[in-house]
Structure formats: structure tokens, C-alpha cells
Coordinates of C-alpha atoms in Angstrom, one line a residue:
M1 CA 0.0 0.0 0.0
P2 CA 1.4 3.5 -0.9
P3 CA 2.8 5.4 2.1
I4 CA 0.3 8.3 1.6
I5 CA -2.6 5.8 2.0
N6 CA -1.1 4.3 5.1
L7 CA -0.8 7.8 6.6
V8 CA -4.3 8.9 5.7
L9 CA -5.8 5.7 7.2
L10 CA -3.7 6.1 10.3
L11 CA -4.8 9.8 10.8
A12 CA -8.4 9.0 10.2
G13 CA -8.3 6.1 12.6
A14 CA -6.6 8.4 15.2
Y15 CA -9.4 11.0 14.9
L16 CA -12.2 8.4 15.1
L17 CA -10.6 6.8 18.2
G18 CA -10.1 10.2 19.8
S19 CA -13.8 11.0 19.1
I20 CA -15.1 8.1 21.2
P21 CA -16.7 9.9 24.2
F22 CA -15.7 7.4 27.0
G23 CA -17.0 9.8 29.6
V24 CA -20.5 9.9 28.0
L25 CA -20.5 6.1 27.5
V26 CA -19.5 5.3 31.1
A27 CA -22.0 7.7 32.5
R28 CA -24.8 6.4 30.3
S29 CA -24.0 2.8 31.5
R30 CA -24.8 4.2 35.0
G31 CA -28.0 5.8 33.8
V32 CA -26.6 9.4 33.8
D33 CA -26.6 11.9 30.9
L34 CA -23.2 13.5 31.4
L35 CA -24.0 16.4 29.1
K36 CA -26.8 17.5 31.4
V37 CA -25.1 17.2 34.8
G38 CA -22.3 18.9 36.6
S39 CA -20.3 21.1 34.2
G40 CA -21.7 19.3 31.2
N41 CA -18.1 18.4 30.1
I42 CA -17.4 14.9 28.8
G43 CA -14.1 14.5 30.7
A44 CA -12.9 12.6 33.7
T45 CA -13.3 15.5 36.1
N46 CA -17.0 15.8 35.5
V47 CA -17.4 12.0 35.6
G48 CA -15.6 11.8 39.0
R49 CA -17.6 14.7 40.4
T50 CA -20.9 13.1 39.2
L51 CA -20.3 9.3 39.5
G52 CA -17.5 9.0 42.0
R53 CA -13.7 8.8 42.0
K54 CA -13.3 5.3 40.6
W55 CA -15.4 6.1 37.5
G56 CA -13.5 9.4 37.0
I57 CA -10.2 7.4 37.1
L58 CA -11.5 4.9 34.6
V59 CA -12.5 7.6 32.2
F60 CA -9.2 9.4 32.7
V61 CA -7.3 6.2 31.8
L62 CA -9.5 5.5 28.8
D63 CA -9.1 9.0 27.5
L64 CA -5.3 8.8 28.0
L65 CA -5.1 5.5 26.1
K66 CA -7.1 6.9 23.1
G67 CA -4.3 9.5 22.8
A68 CA -1.4 7.1 23.5
V69 CA -2.4 4.2 21.2
P70 CA -2.5 6.1 17.9
V71 CA 0.8 7.8 18.5
Y72 CA 2.4 4.4 19.4
L73 CA 1.0 3.0 16.1
G74 CA 2.4 6.0 14.2
K75 CA 5.9 5.5 15.7
W76 CA 5.6 1.7 15.0
L77 CA 4.9 2.5 11.3
V78 CA 8.1 4.6 11.1
L79 CA 10.1 1.8 12.7
H80 CA 8.7 -1.0 10.6
D81 CA 7.9 0.5 7.2
A82 CA 11.1 1.4 5.3
E83 CA 9.1 2.7 2.3
F84 CA 7.2 5.1 4.6
V85 CA 10.5 6.3 6.2
A86 CA 12.0 7.1 2.8
W87 CA 8.8 8.9 1.8
Q88 CA 8.1 10.9 5.0
P89 CA 8.9 14.5 4.0
I90 CA 9.2 15.8 7.6
P91 CA 10.6 14.0 10.7
Q92 CA 8.0 12.6 13.0
L93 CA 5.1 13.3 10.6
A94 CA 3.2 10.1 11.4
A95 CA 3.7 10.3 15.2
V96 CA 2.8 14.0 15.5
G97 CA 0.0 13.7 12.9
T98 CA -1.7 10.9 14.8
A99 CA -1.3 12.9 18.1
V100 CA -2.9 15.9 16.5
C101 CA -5.8 13.9 15.1
A102 CA -6.5 12.0 18.4
F103 CA -6.4 15.3 20.3
L104 CA -8.8 17.0 17.9
G105 CA -11.0 13.9 18.0
H106 CA -11.5 14.4 21.7
T107 CA -11.9 18.2 21.6
F108 CA -14.1 18.2 18.5
P109 CA -15.7 14.7 18.3
I110 CA -17.8 13.8 15.3
F111 CA -20.0 11.6 17.5
L112 CA -21.1 14.6 19.6
K113 CA -21.5 17.2 16.9
F114 CA -18.0 18.5 17.5
Q115 CA -18.7 19.5 21.1
G116 CA -16.0 17.7 23.1
G117 CA -13.8 17.9 26.1
K118 CA -10.8 20.0 27.1
G119 CA -8.2 17.4 26.0
V120 CA -6.1 17.2 29.2
A121 CA -6.1 13.3 29.5
T122 CA -5.9 12.7 25.8
G123 CA -3.1 15.3 25.3
F124 CA -1.2 13.6 28.2
G125 CA -1.7 10.3 26.4
T126 CA -0.2 11.5 23.1
M127 CA 2.7 13.1 24.9
L128 CA 3.4 10.0 27.0
V129 CA 4.5 8.3 23.9
L130 CA 5.7 11.2 21.9
L131 CA 7.6 13.1 24.6
T132 CA 7.9 10.9 27.7
G133 CA 10.3 13.1 29.8
P134 CA 8.3 16.4 29.6
D135 CA 5.1 14.5 30.0
F136 CA 6.2 12.9 33.3
F137 CA 7.3 16.3 34.5
A138 CA 3.9 17.8 33.6
I139 CA 2.1 14.9 35.4
L140 CA 4.3 15.5 38.5
I141 CA 3.4 19.2 38.5
W142 CA -0.3 18.4 37.9
V143 CA -0.3 16.1 41.0
V144 CA 1.5 18.7 43.2
A145 CA -0.7 21.6 42.0
L146 CA -3.8 19.5 42.7
L147 CA -2.6 18.5 46.2
A148 CA -1.7 22.1 46.9
S149 CA -4.9 23.8 45.5
S150 CA -7.5 21.1 45.5
I151 CA -8.6 22.5 42.2
V152 CA -8.4 20.3 39.1
S153 CA -8.7 23.1 36.5
F154 CA -5.9 25.0 38.2
A155 CA -3.7 21.9 38.2
S156 CA -4.4 21.3 34.5
V157 CA -3.5 24.8 33.4
V158 CA -0.3 24.8 35.5
A159 CA 0.6 21.4 34.0
M160 CA 0.2 22.7 30.5
I161 CA 2.6 25.6 31.2
A162 CA 5.0 23.1 32.9
F163 CA 4.9 20.8 29.8
M164 CA 5.7 23.6 27.4
A165 CA 8.7 24.7 29.6
G166 CA 9.9 21.1 30.0
Y167 CA 9.7 20.5 26.3
T168 CA 11.6 23.6 25.4
I169 CA 14.4 22.6 27.8
S170 CA 14.4 19.0 26.4
V171 CA 15.2 20.3 22.9
D172 CA 18.1 22.5 24.2
G173 CA 16.1 25.7 23.6
R174 CA 15.8 24.9 19.8
P175 CA 12.1 24.1 19.4
F176 CA 11.9 25.4 15.9
A177 CA 14.9 23.6 14.4
F178 CA 13.7 21.6 11.4
E179 CA 13.8 18.2 13.1
N180 CA 11.7 19.6 16.0
I181 CA 9.3 21.9 14.1
L182 CA 6.2 19.5 13.9
T183 CA 6.5 18.3 17.5
S184 CA 7.0 21.9 18.7
L185 CA 3.9 23.2 16.9
Y186 CA 1.8 20.4 18.3
C187 CA 3.2 21.0 21.8
Y188 CA 2.7 24.7 21.9
I189 CA -0.6 24.9 20.0
G190 CA -2.1 21.9 21.8
C191 CA -1.2 23.1 25.3
S192 CA -2.5 26.6 24.4
M193 CA -5.8 25.1 23.2
V194 CA -6.2 23.2 26.5
I195 CA -5.6 26.5 28.4
V196 CA -8.1 28.3 26.2
K197 CA -10.6 25.5 26.7
H198 CA -10.3 26.3 30.4
H199 CA -11.3 30.0 29.9
A200 CA -14.5 29.7 32.0
N201 CA -12.5 27.9 34.8
I202 CA -9.9 30.6 34.7
R203 CA -12.5 33.3 35.1
R204 CA -14.0 31.4 38.1
L205 CA -10.5 31.0 39.6
L206 CA -9.9 34.7 39.4
A207 CA -13.3 35.4 40.9
G208 CA -12.6 32.8 43.7
T209 CA -15.7 30.7 42.8
E210 CA -14.1 27.7 41.0
N211 CA -15.2 24.2 42.1
C212 CA -12.7 22.4 44.3
M213 CA -12.3 19.2 46.2
K214 CA -13.4 18.8 49.8
P215 CA -10.8 19.7 52.5
S216 CA -8.6 16.7 53.3
F217 CA -5.9 16.4 56.0
R218 CA -4.4 13.4 54.2
R219 CA -4.0 15.4 51.0
E220 CA -2.4 18.3 52.9
R221 CA 0.1 15.9 54.5
I222 CA 1.0 14.4 51.1
N223 CA 1.5 17.9 49.7
Y224 CA 3.7 18.6 52.7
A225 CA 5.8 15.5 52.0
F226 CA 6.3 16.6 48.4
H227 CA 7.3 20.0 49.7
L228 CA 9.9 18.6 52.1
L229 CA 11.4 16.2 49.5
A230 CA 11.9 19.1 47.1
L231 CA 13.5 21.3 49.8
G232 CA 15.6 18.3 50.9
W233 CA 17.0 18.0 47.3
L234 CA 17.7 21.7 47.0
F235 CA 19.6 21.7 50.3
G236 CA 21.3 18.3 50.2
G237 CA 21.9 18.0 46.4
T238 CA 23.5 21.4 46.2
L239 CA 25.6 20.9 49.4
F240 CA 26.8 17.5 48.3
L241 CA 27.6 18.1 44.6
Q242 CA 29.0 21.6 44.8
F243 CA 30.8 21.5 48.1
I244 CA 31.6 17.9 48.9
A245 CA 31.8 15.7 45.8
G246 CA 33.0 18.5 43.5
L247 CA 35.7 19.8 45.8
S248 CA 36.8 16.2 46.7
V249 CA 37.2 15.3 43.0
F250 CA 39.3 18.4 42.2
E251 CA 41.5 17.8 45.3
T252 CA 42.0 14.1 44.4
F253 CA 42.7 14.1 40.7
P254 CA 45.9 16.1 40.7
D255 CA 47.3 13.6 43.3
V256 CA 46.2 10.7 41.1
V257 CA 48.1 12.2 38.1
E258 CA 51.2 13.0 40.2
N259 CA 51.4 9.5 41.7
S260 CA 50.7 7.5 38.6
P261 CA 51.1 4.7 37.9
S262 CA 49.0 3.5 40.8
D263 CA 45.9 1.4 41.5
R264 CA 43.8 4.6 40.7
T265 CA 45.2 4.6 37.1
A266 CA 45.1 0.8 36.7
Q267 CA 48.9 0.8 37.0
V268 CA 49.1 2.8 33.8
A269 CA 51.5 5.7 33.6
I270 CA 49.5 8.7 32.5
A271 CA 52.0 11.5 33.3
N272 CA 55.3 10.4 31.9
G273 CA 57.5 13.3 30.7
L274 CA 55.0 16.0 31.9
S275 CA 56.1 19.0 33.8
A276 CA 54.6 19.9 37.2
E277 CA 52.4 22.6 35.5
Q278 CA 51.2 20.1 32.9
K279 CA 50.4 17.5 35.5
K280 CA 48.4 20.1 37.4
A281 CA 46.5 21.1 34.3
L282 CA 45.9 17.4 33.4
G283 CA 44.6 16.7 36.9
S284 CA 42.2 19.6 36.8
A285 CA 41.0 18.6 33.3
L286 CA 40.3 15.0 34.4
A287 CA 38.5 16.3 37.5
G288 CA 36.4 18.5 35.3
A289 CA 35.7 15.6 32.9
A290 CA 34.5 13.5 35.9
V291 CA 32.3 16.2 37.5
G292 CA 31.1 18.1 34.4
P293 CA 28.5 15.5 33.1
M294 CA 26.8 15.6 36.5
F295 CA 25.8 19.3 36.4
P296 CA 23.2 19.3 33.6
K297 CA 21.4 16.5 35.4
Y298 CA 21.9 18.3 38.7
F299 CA 20.4 21.6 37.5
L300 CA 17.5 19.8 35.8
C301 CA 16.6 18.0 39.0
S302 CA 17.1 21.2 41.0
A303 CA 14.8 23.2 38.7
I304 CA 12.2 20.5 39.1
A305 CA 12.6 20.5 42.9
A306 CA 12.4 24.3 43.0
T307 CA 9.2 24.2 41.0
V308 CA 7.6 21.5 43.2
A309 CA 8.7 23.4 46.4
L310 CA 7.2 26.7 45.0
I311 CA 3.9 25.2 43.9
S312 CA 3.4 23.2 47.1
A313 CA 4.2 26.1 49.5
R314 CA 1.5 26.9 52.0
G315 CA 2.2 30.6 51.6
W316 CA -0.1 30.6 48.6
R317 CA -3.2 29.9 50.7
S318 CA -2.1 30.9 54.2
K319 CA -1.8 34.5 55.6
E320 CA 0.6 33.5 58.4
K321 CA 3.7 35.6 58.3
L322 CA 6.1 32.7 58.4
N323 CA 4.4 31.0 55.5
R324 CA 4.6 34.2 53.4
I325 CA 8.3 34.7 54.3
Q326 CA 9.0 31.1 53.1
L327 CA 7.1 31.7 49.9
G328 CA 9.3 34.7 49.2
L329 CA 12.4 32.7 49.9
L330 CA 11.2 29.9 47.5
V331 CA 10.7 32.5 44.7
V332 CA 14.3 33.6 45.3
T333 CA 15.5 30.0 45.3
F334 CA 13.7 29.2 42.1
L335 CA 15.3 32.3 40.4
L336 CA 18.8 31.3 41.9
V337 CA 18.5 27.8 40.4
C338 CA 17.4 29.0 37.0
G339 CA 20.1 31.7 36.9
N340 CA 22.8 29.3 38.0
W341 CA 21.7 26.8 35.3
W342 CA 22.3 29.5 32.7
I343 CA 25.6 30.4 34.2
A344 CA 26.7 26.8 34.2
G345 CA 26.1 26.7 30.4
E346 CA 28.4 29.8 30.1
V347 CA 31.0 28.1 32.2
S348 CA 31.0 25.0 30.0
R349 CA 31.3 27.2 26.9
L350 CA 34.3 29.1 28.4
R351 CA 35.9 25.9 29.5
L352 CA 36.3 24.9 25.9
E353 CA 37.4 28.3 24.7
R354 CA 40.3 28.3 27.2
F355 CA 42.1 25.9 24.8
A356 CA 41.3 27.9 21.6
A357 CA 44.1 28.2 19.1
D358 CA 43.9 32.0 19.2
A359 CA 45.9 33.1 22.3
E360 CA 43.8 36.3 22.9
T361 CA 40.6 34.3 22.8
A362 CA 42.0 31.6 25.2
A363 CA 43.3 34.3 27.6
R364 CA 40.0 36.1 27.7
A365 CA 38.1 32.8 28.2
K366 CA 40.4 31.8 31.1
E367 CA 39.7 35.2 32.8
N368 CA 35.9 35.0 32.2
F369 CA 35.8 31.3 33.2
T370 CA 37.2 32.1 36.6
S371 CA 34.8 35.0 37.2
W372 CA 31.7 33.0 36.1
H373 CA 32.8 30.0 38.1
L374 CA 33.0 32.1 41.2
V375 CA 29.6 33.6 40.5
S376 CA 28.2 30.1 40.1
L377 CA 29.6 29.0 43.5
L378 CA 28.2 32.1 45.1
L379 CA 24.7 31.3 43.7
S380 CA 25.0 27.7 44.9
M381 CA 25.8 29.0 48.4
L382 CA 22.8 31.3 48.3
T383 CA 20.6 28.4 47.1
C384 CA 21.8 26.3 50.0
L385 CA 21.1 29.2 52.4
T386 CA 17.6 29.9 51.1
A387 CA 16.7 26.2 51.0
T388 CA 17.9 25.8 54.6
I389 CA 15.8 28.7 55.9
S390 CA 12.8 27.4 53.9
L391 CA 13.3 23.9 55.5
I392 CA 13.2 25.5 58.9
C393 CA 10.1 27.5 58.1
A394 CA 8.4 24.3 56.7
A395 CA 9.2 22.4 59.8
W396 CA 7.9 25.2 62.0
T397 CA 4.6 25.5 60.1
A398 CA 3.9 21.8 59.6
P399 CA 0.1 21.2 59.0
E400 CA -1.8 19.9 62.0
K401 CA -5.2 18.2 61.9
A402 CA -6.6 20.8 64.3
Q403 CA -5.8 23.5 61.7
M404 CA -7.8 21.8 59.0
D405 CA -11.0 23.8 59.0
V406 CA -12.9 24.9 55.9
G407 CA -12.0 28.5 56.5
Q408 CA -8.4 27.8 55.7
L409 CA -9.0 26.1 52.3
P410 CA -11.0 26.9 49.2
K411 CA -14.7 26.2 49.6
A412 CA -15.7 22.8 48.5
A413 CA -18.2 22.5 45.6

């Protein structure tokens, strides 16, 4: 079969699968017309609010699968059809095309006169296969935002913003490079559509009248656990990598070079004929090679932790002075982590320029490298300090069951 026919059939199938209104069908099996109860929406939130949590979870999973399955088939076609791969004019055409059609099927289903849902679960399903890393990040943020606010619509909007940010980072800030263009358009347009679909919810959020879950001490404690874990990473991760592991490596490698051959060099002589200055430079370079690959992962994890800590902070919904102080500290911590991440990229670039063939370029890079490296260490110290104070504030203001009255939380629907 010609590749174009395969693609058309795949896209049509993705749209039809996406159009299946699982929420309506599940509700109808329980004797309920979902379009006439609650918010009138066909998604999992309205099902859960109308029929109960287990039915809402079932519909969420089904809506997620109707997004994931077509994209998986699209990726399978690319992997197993050499003729299609040779014909495909743009990278990821089949995978992104099926994702778009499944998403549009849910939001504009042919079976419901094109009046569909908001696309959160189906969109997550498509991205779970297409962009697994950013999708898991968005799901984490959705969970934390829901625990912190008790408002599903708020969590969904925040998760869409988090997904777009996570995706942009995952492609090294080059979303509109040719190999990324289709995926980027789907990501940004799809997430924007989900946010626009929540326009009524956003108006109610701003007015303070949005539906929310009933107050729950268990949910508050889980949110507090996420908060402490995030702060623990910001404190412990920064302290260990920057000031324990990093310094230890840079202290150890020059000695390893100086004393080679030894058990640390597998009895291989790695410094024969080198001057003392060359040995020192080699030790420093090897230490940098050992530590360097850790920093991109460290800053990614720190940015995630700072985001989780900020969203889960009690200062958003508490007027207590200590909670508000901690919220301000967390904003500063988030900015410190993001700024230090950018500076780390500059340090990596300057590290390479130090060995440029042009002597003037190399000298300038060495000078700037030292300055930026010191700035990075200073920001790491400040991150450690703000995370430490935030941890103390969090411990001091731990949620207690006696505090869980309705007046401290959004009104339940």
C-alpha cells in the first residue's frame, strides 16, 4: 500500500478513536446523561464529580489511552515500514500527525456534533509516547498543583505551562529547528488550546468561585511530603555536589596524576614526561571531565525540585507571616537555580574556549571562566542558604489536623 494511503488511514483512525466519548458512554451505562449534569463536560473530572472517584479514574485512563495508542502506532509505522520512512517529508510526521488527530477527535468529536472535552487526559496520552520526559514532568506538576490547591482546573493549566517549559528545555532551547518543528507546533498549539478551553474555569479561579475538592488532612500531608522532599533535594543536592563531591574530585585528581602509575590509574603511567604545570593542568582537566556531566542533570533536578517546592508552598493559601516569608524565599530559590543553570552553560562554553588556538581568545576565556565559576559557586551557596531557611520554616509550620477547618481552604463544591 502506498505510504500516503497508510498515513491517511492512520490519521483517520486516530481521529475516530479520539472521538469516542468514553465519559459519556461510562455515565450512560450508569444511567446518567453526562452532558446534562455537573459542568456538562465529557471529561474525567465531571465523571468523577458526578459518579465518583473510581469512575473518574476509569475515564481518565481510557481518554489517556485513546491518545497514546494512535501515537504508538504512528511510531511503529516509522520503525517497521522502510518505504514510509523514505517517503516521509518531515521528521515525526506520522507520530505527530496521529497525536494531533487523536487530540482533535477528543476536543471536536464527530459523534457529539464536535462538542468535546478539554483534552487534558488525551493530550497527556499523546505526549506520554511522543515526549515521555516532559510528560512525566507535567504529570508531577499536575499532582503537586492538585494537592496544593484542591482545584483540578488550576492543576491542569499549570501542568500545560510546565509541559511547554519542560519540552523547550528538552530540545536545548531549539524548538523550531527543522527536526523539531512539527513536535513543537503540536506541543505549543495543543497546550494553548487546552488552556483556552479552560477559559471559564480561569474566570472562576480569578473570581474565587471555582469548584474544588473537599478539605482533606491526608491530601495536605501528602502535599507537605512533596514540599519537604523538594526542599531536601535543594539543600542536600546542592551541598553534596557543589561543596563535597565536586571539591573532593578536584582535590583528588591532581594527586592521582602526580602519583601514577597506581591502583587509581590501573597501574598505567599517564603523566610520563610531563612538567609539574602540565600535571596540574591534566589533573584539573580530568576532574572537570568527571564532574562536568553531573551538572546538567543536577540543574535539571534542582529546577524540578524548586518548581515543586514553590507550587506546594503553604504561603499561597495561608496568611501566616512565616508562610509568606517562606514563599518569598522559595521564589528567590527558584530564580537562583534558573540563573545558576544558565551560568553553568556559560562556564561550560568558556571551559572549551580556554584551549582555543587564538591566544587572545584563550586568555579572555580563562579570565571569564574564573569569574563566572566564582559567581556560580556564590549562587550555589545562596541556594543552600535559602533552602535551609525554607526547610526550617516548613518544619515550624507543619500542617496539623486541628488547623484543617474549611475557612483555611477553598470552599468545596
